[in-house]
Amino acid sequence: MAEDLIITGENKQEKYEALIPQIDALTQGETDEVANMANIAAALKETFDFFWVGFYKVKGDVLVLAPFQGPVACTRIRLGKGVCGTAWQEAKTILVPNVELFPGHIACSSASKSEIVVPIIRENKVIGVLDIDSDTLHSFDEIDQHYLEQLIALVSARI
Ligand code: SME
C-alpha cells in the first residue's frame, strides 16, 4: 500500500530531492510499467502542479500516449515531430522556454506555453519520453533538467 507523498521543500530543488526517493520507493516493487508511469505522473503533478505531465512510449515507428495527468492530449507523434519527436530523435532532453518559438511544436493545448521533454533511454535505445507542459513561459531550467534526468535514469527499467 502506498503512503502519501511527503514534500516539504521550499524551492523546486528541495522538492525534487524529497520527491525522487519517494518515487524510487513507490516504483521499486512494482513490475507493471503502466502502473509505475501512472504513479510517477501523479506524483509530479501533485508536487509541482504542472499543467500537463505524462509519458509517450515508442511503439514501432511512433510515440503513443501513455499515462498522464492533465487535459486530453495528442495520441501519436512521429519521429522528429514536435518537441517529443525531437527528443526521441536526438536522444536528449529538450527545454523549450517558449513553445511558440520552437519550430514544429505540436500544440495539444493552446494553454501550453513552455515545455521540457526527457527521453527514456534503456540499453542505449529511446523507449519513450517524459513530457511536462506549463501554462506559463520559462517554467523549466537546468534544475528541472538535472532532476528529471536523474529521476528517469532511476526508473528507466520500470516504465
Ligand atoms: N507539445 C508536444 C506534444 C505533446 S503535448 O504537449 C502533451 C510536442 O510538441 O511534441
PDB file of C-alpha atoms and ligand atoms in Angstrom:
ATOM      1  CA  MET A   1       0.000   0.000   0.000  1.00  0.00           C
ATOM      2  CA  ALA A   2       1.448   3.371  -1.000  1.00  0.00           C
ATOM      3  CA  GLU A   3       1.919   6.086   1.591  1.00  0.00           C
ATOM      4  CA  ASP A   4       1.025   9.723   0.963  1.00  0.00           C
ATOM      5  CA  LEU A   5       3.805  11.792  -0.577  1.00  0.00           C
ATOM      6  CA  ILE A   6       5.658  13.995   1.901  1.00  0.00           C
ATOM      7  CA  ILE A   7       7.010  17.047   0.108  1.00  0.00           C
ATOM      8  CA  THR A   8       8.499  19.586   2.485  1.00  0.00           C
ATOM      9  CA  GLY A   9      10.812  21.627   0.256  1.00  0.00           C
ATOM     10  CA  GLU A  10      10.660  25.417  -0.070  1.00  0.00           C
ATOM     11  CA  ASN A  11      12.093  25.591  -3.574  1.00  0.00           C
ATOM     12  CA  LYS A  12      11.949  23.209  -6.511  1.00  0.00           C
ATOM     13  CA  GLN A  13      15.403  21.777  -5.837  1.00  0.00           C
ATOM     14  CA  GLU A  14      14.325  20.709  -2.343  1.00  0.00           C
ATOM     15  CA  LYS A  15      11.053  19.365  -3.715  1.00  0.00           C
ATOM     16  CA  TYR A  16      12.860  17.202  -6.268  1.00  0.00           C
ATOM     17  CA  GLU A  17      15.253  15.999  -3.548  1.00  0.00           C
ATOM     18  CA  ALA A  18      12.280  14.966  -1.407  1.00  0.00           C
ATOM     19  CA  LEU A  19      10.273  13.507  -4.271  1.00  0.00           C
ATOM     20  CA  ILE A  20      12.805  11.329  -6.103  1.00  0.00           C
ATOM     21  CA  PRO A  21      13.475   8.844  -3.252  1.00  0.00           C
ATOM     22  CA  GLN A  22       9.731   8.509  -2.724  1.00  0.00           C
ATOM     23  CA  ILE A  23       9.163   7.747  -6.416  1.00  0.00           C
ATOM     24  CA  ASP A  24      12.020   5.260  -6.163  1.00  0.00           C
ATOM     25  CA  ALA A  25      10.273   3.508  -3.248  1.00  0.00           C
ATOM     26  CA  LEU A  26       6.875   3.699  -4.930  1.00  0.00           C
ATOM     27  CA  THR A  27       8.021   2.028  -8.156  1.00  0.00           C
ATOM     28  CA  GLN A  28      10.653  -0.359  -6.793  1.00  0.00           C
ATOM     29  CA  GLY A  29       8.463  -3.365  -6.069  1.00  0.00           C
ATOM     30  CA  GLU A  30       6.053  -2.887  -8.965  1.00  0.00           C
ATOM     31  CA  THR A  31       6.695  -4.663 -12.273  1.00  0.00           C
ATOM     32  CA  ASP A  32       3.760  -3.156 -14.204  1.00  0.00           C
ATOM     33  CA  GLU A  33       5.028  -0.309 -16.397  1.00  0.00           C
ATOM     34  CA  VAL A  34       1.655   1.393 -16.776  1.00  0.00           C
ATOM     35  CA  ALA A  35       1.106   1.406 -13.011  1.00  0.00           C
ATOM     36  CA  ASN A  36       4.535   2.964 -12.490  1.00  0.00           C
ATOM     37  CA  MET A  37       4.112   5.620 -15.198  1.00  0.00           C
ATOM     38  CA  ALA A  38       0.694   6.482 -13.771  1.00  0.00           C
ATOM     39  CA  ASN A  39       2.061   6.994 -10.265  1.00  0.00           C
ATOM     40  CA  ILE A  40       5.079   8.976 -11.478  1.00  0.00           C
ATOM     41  CA  ALA A  41       2.839  11.325 -13.481  1.00  0.00           C
ATOM     42  CA  ALA A  42       0.545  11.725 -10.464  1.00  0.00           C
ATOM     43  CA  ALA A  43       3.463  12.346  -8.068  1.00  0.00           C
ATOM     44  CA  LEU A  44       4.946  15.049 -10.339  1.00  0.00           C
ATOM     45  CA  LYS A  45       1.530  16.672 -10.817  1.00  0.00           C
ATOM     46  CA  GLU A  46       0.824  16.619  -7.074  1.00  0.00           C
ATOM     47  CA  THR A  47       4.225  18.054  -6.169  1.00  0.00           C
ATOM     48  CA  PHE A  48       4.566  20.784  -8.784  1.00  0.00           C
ATOM     49  CA  ASP A  49       1.017  21.257 -10.090  1.00  0.00           C
ATOM     50  CA  PHE A  50       2.284  21.134 -13.671  1.00  0.00           C
ATOM     51  CA  PHE A  51      -0.326  21.881 -16.359  1.00  0.00           C
ATOM     52  CA  TRP A  52       0.333  18.552 -18.085  1.00  0.00           C
ATOM     53  CA  VAL A  53       2.709  15.756 -17.178  1.00  0.00           C
ATOM     54  CA  GLY A  54       2.885  12.369 -18.791  1.00  0.00           C
ATOM     55  CA  PHE A  55       4.542   9.777 -20.922  1.00  0.00           C
ATOM     56  CA  TYR A  56       4.725   8.767 -24.546  1.00  0.00           C
ATOM     57  CA  LYS A  57       6.088   5.300 -25.372  1.00  0.00           C
ATOM     58  CA  VAL A  58       7.782   4.221 -28.602  1.00  0.00           C
ATOM     59  CA  LYS A  59       5.574   1.684 -30.404  1.00  0.00           C
ATOM     60  CA  GLY A  60       7.106   0.707 -33.730  1.00  0.00           C
ATOM     61  CA  ASP A  61       7.784   3.938 -35.608  1.00  0.00           C
ATOM     62  CA  VAL A  62       5.649   6.250 -33.498  1.00  0.00           C
ATOM     63  CA  LEU A  63       5.318   7.665 -29.976  1.00  0.00           C
ATOM     64  CA  VAL A  64       1.971   6.713 -28.428  1.00  0.00           C
ATOM     65  CA  LEU A  65       0.335   8.474 -25.484  1.00  0.00           C
ATOM     66  CA  ALA A  66       0.805   6.650 -22.172  1.00  0.00           C
ATOM     67  CA  PRO A  67      -0.271   7.511 -18.587  1.00  0.00           C
ATOM     68  CA  PHE A  68      -0.549  11.244 -17.918  1.00  0.00           C
ATOM     69  CA  GLN A  69      -2.178  13.884 -15.726  1.00  0.00           C
ATOM     70  CA  GLY A  70      -3.850  16.901 -17.280  1.00  0.00           C
ATOM     71  CA  PRO A  71      -6.072  17.734 -20.250  1.00  0.00           C
ATOM     72  CA  VAL A  72      -6.585  15.289 -23.129  1.00  0.00           C
ATOM     73  CA  ALA A  73      -3.586  15.152 -25.469  1.00  0.00           C
ATOM     74  CA  CYS A  74      -2.450  14.115 -28.952  1.00  0.00           C
ATOM     75  CA  THR A  75      -2.187  10.335 -29.098  1.00  0.00           C
ATOM     76  CA  ARG A  76       0.530   9.761 -31.729  1.00  0.00           C
ATOM     77  CA  ILE A  77       3.753  11.654 -32.534  1.00  0.00           C
ATOM     78  CA  ARG A  78       6.169  10.688 -35.311  1.00  0.00           C
ATOM     79  CA  LEU A  79       9.959  10.603 -35.042  1.00  0.00           C
ATOM     80  CA  GLY A  80      11.387  14.109 -35.367  1.00  0.00           C
ATOM     81  CA  LYS A  81       7.981  15.796 -34.984  1.00  0.00           C
ATOM     82  CA  GLY A  82       7.280  18.321 -32.236  1.00  0.00           C
ATOM     83  CA  VAL A  83       9.290  18.578 -29.054  1.00  0.00           C
ATOM     84  CA  CYS A  84       8.643  14.950 -28.119  1.00  0.00           C
ATOM     85  CA  GLY A  85       9.630  13.542 -31.514  1.00  0.00           C
ATOM     86  CA  THR A  86      12.764  15.707 -31.494  1.00  0.00           C
ATOM     87  CA  ALA A  87      13.814  14.496 -28.021  1.00  0.00           C
ATOM     88  CA  TRP A  88      13.282  10.938 -29.309  1.00  0.00           C
ATOM     89  CA  GLN A  89      15.286  11.500 -32.493  1.00  0.00           C
ATOM     90  CA  GLU A  90      18.166  13.278 -30.756  1.00  0.00           C
ATOM     91  CA  ALA A  91      18.051  11.112 -27.607  1.00  0.00           C
ATOM     92  CA  LYS A  92      18.447  14.198 -25.460  1.00  0.00           C
ATOM     93  CA  THR A  93      16.425  16.468 -23.221  1.00  0.00           C
ATOM     94  CA  ILE A  94      14.780  19.435 -24.915  1.00  0.00           C
ATOM     95  CA  LEU A  95      13.995  22.569 -22.889  1.00  0.00           C
ATOM     96  CA  VAL A  96      11.512  24.914 -24.560  1.00  0.00           C
ATOM     97  CA  PRO A  97      11.123  28.249 -22.747  1.00  0.00           C
ATOM     98  CA  ASN A  98       8.501  29.482 -25.241  1.00  0.00           C
ATOM     99  CA  VAL A  99       6.675  26.898 -27.334  1.00  0.00           C
ATOM    100  CA  GLU A 100       5.776  29.490 -29.996  1.00  0.00           C
ATOM    101  CA  LEU A 101       9.470  29.805 -30.790  1.00  0.00           C
ATOM    102  CA  PHE A 102      10.023  26.049 -31.250  1.00  0.00           C
ATOM    103  CA  PRO A 103       9.631  25.169 -34.935  1.00  0.00           C
ATOM    104  CA  GLY A 104       7.148  22.318 -35.341  1.00  0.00           C
ATOM    105  CA  HIS A 105       5.884  22.394 -31.767  1.00  0.00           C
ATOM    106  CA  ILE A 106       2.698  20.293 -31.537  1.00  0.00           C
ATOM    107  CA  ALA A 107       0.051  22.276 -29.660  1.00  0.00           C
ATOM    108  CA  CYS A 108      -2.083  19.674 -27.904  1.00  0.00           C
ATOM    109  CA  SER A 109      -3.437  22.571 -25.832  1.00  0.00           C
ATOM    110  CA  SER A 110      -3.361  26.292 -26.604  1.00  0.00           C
ATOM    111  CA  ALA A 111      -2.745  26.900 -22.876  1.00  0.00           C
ATOM    112  CA  SER A 112       0.689  25.298 -23.028  1.00  0.00           C
ATOM    113  CA  LYS A 113       3.451  27.933 -23.024  1.00  0.00           C
ATOM    114  CA  SER A 114       6.679  26.161 -22.082  1.00  0.00           C
ATOM    115  CA  GLU A 115       7.791  22.559 -22.053  1.00  0.00           C
ATOM    116  CA  ILE A 116      10.502  20.062 -21.141  1.00  0.00           C
ATOM    117  CA  VAL A 117      10.851  16.610 -22.695  1.00  0.00           C
ATOM    118  CA  VAL A 118      13.233  13.986 -21.272  1.00  0.00           C
ATOM    119  CA  PRO A 119      13.960  10.819 -23.284  1.00  0.00           C
ATOM    120  CA  ILE A 120      13.722   7.474 -21.517  1.00  0.00           C
ATOM    121  CA  ILE A 121      16.799   5.507 -22.516  1.00  0.00           C
ATOM    122  CA  ARG A 122      17.087   1.772 -21.892  1.00  0.00           C
ATOM    123  CA  GLU A 123      20.056  -0.195 -23.219  1.00  0.00           C
ATOM    124  CA  ASN A 124      21.092   2.730 -25.430  1.00  0.00           C
ATOM    125  CA  LYS A 125      17.678   2.999 -27.074  1.00  0.00           C
ATOM    126  CA  VAL A 126      14.993   5.619 -26.569  1.00  0.00           C
ATOM    127  CA  ILE A 127      11.906   3.710 -25.425  1.00  0.00           C
ATOM    128  CA  GLY A 128       9.735   6.740 -24.671  1.00  0.00           C
ATOM    129  CA  VAL A 129       9.699  10.261 -23.303  1.00  0.00           C
ATOM    130  CA  LEU A 130       8.545  12.127 -20.222  1.00  0.00           C
ATOM    131  CA  ASP A 131       6.792  15.316 -21.336  1.00  0.00           C
ATOM    132  CA  ILE A 132       5.913  18.197 -18.997  1.00  0.00           C
ATOM    133  CA  ASP A 133       3.995  21.304 -20.095  1.00  0.00           C
ATOM    134  CA  SER A 134       3.458  24.561 -18.238  1.00  0.00           C
ATOM    135  CA  ASP A 135       0.842  27.237 -18.836  1.00  0.00           C
ATOM    136  CA  THR A 136       3.432  29.944 -18.132  1.00  0.00           C
ATOM    137  CA  LEU A 137       6.535  30.900 -20.125  1.00  0.00           C
ATOM    138  CA  HIS A 138      10.062  29.949 -18.983  1.00  0.00           C
ATOM    139  CA  SER A 139       8.899  27.421 -16.380  1.00  0.00           C
ATOM    140  CA  PHE A 140      11.761  24.955 -16.821  1.00  0.00           C
ATOM    141  CA  ASP A 141      15.508  25.327 -16.481  1.00  0.00           C
ATOM    142  CA  GLU A 142      18.655  23.293 -15.863  1.00  0.00           C
ATOM    143  CA  ILE A 143      17.481  22.409 -12.342  1.00  0.00           C
ATOM    144  CA  ASP A 144      14.410  20.670 -13.762  1.00  0.00           C
ATOM    145  CA  GLN A 145      16.541  19.041 -16.441  1.00  0.00           C
ATOM    146  CA  HIS A 146      19.045  17.753 -13.876  1.00  0.00           C
ATOM    147  CA  TYR A 147      16.470  16.223 -11.535  1.00  0.00           C
ATOM    148  CA  LEU A 148      14.113  14.903 -14.195  1.00  0.00           C
ATOM    149  CA  GLU A 149      17.019  13.189 -15.983  1.00  0.00           C
ATOM    150  CA  GLN A 150      18.091  11.715 -12.632  1.00  0.00           C
ATOM    151  CA  LEU A 151      14.533  10.518 -11.978  1.00  0.00           C
ATOM    152  CA  ILE A 152      14.150   8.963 -15.434  1.00  0.00           C
ATOM    153  CA  ALA A 153      17.545   7.224 -15.205  1.00  0.00           C
ATOM    154  CA  LEU A 154      16.464   5.774 -11.852  1.00  0.00           C
ATOM    155  CA  VAL A 155      13.159   4.372 -13.140  1.00  0.00           C
ATOM    156  CA  SER A 156      14.002   3.611 -16.785  1.00  0.00           C
ATOM    157  CA  ALA A 157      13.899  -0.158 -16.199  1.00  0.00           C
ATOM    158  CA  ARG A 158      10.490   0.091 -14.523  1.00  0.00           C
ATOM    159  CA  ILE A 159       8.475   2.185 -17.027  1.00  0.00           C
TER     160      ILE A 159
HETATM  161  N1  SME B   1       3.866  19.624 -27.310  1.00  0.00           N
HETATM  162  C1  SME B   1       4.313  18.285 -27.575  1.00  0.00           C
HETATM  163  C2  SME B   1       3.160  17.359 -27.843  1.00  0.00           C
HETATM  164  C3  SME B   1       2.662  16.640 -26.652  1.00  0.00           C
HETATM  165  S1  SME B   1       1.679  17.567 -25.665  1.00  0.00           S
HETATM  166  O1  SME B   1       2.384  18.779 -25.217  1.00  0.00           O
HETATM  167  C4  SME B   1       1.074  16.738 -24.358  1.00  0.00           C
HETATM  168  C5  SME B   1       5.282  18.262 -28.738  1.00  0.00           C
HETATM  169  O2  SME B   1       5.480  19.293 -29.399  1.00  0.00           O
HETATM  170  O3  SME B   1       5.845  17.218 -29.002  1.00  0.00           O
END
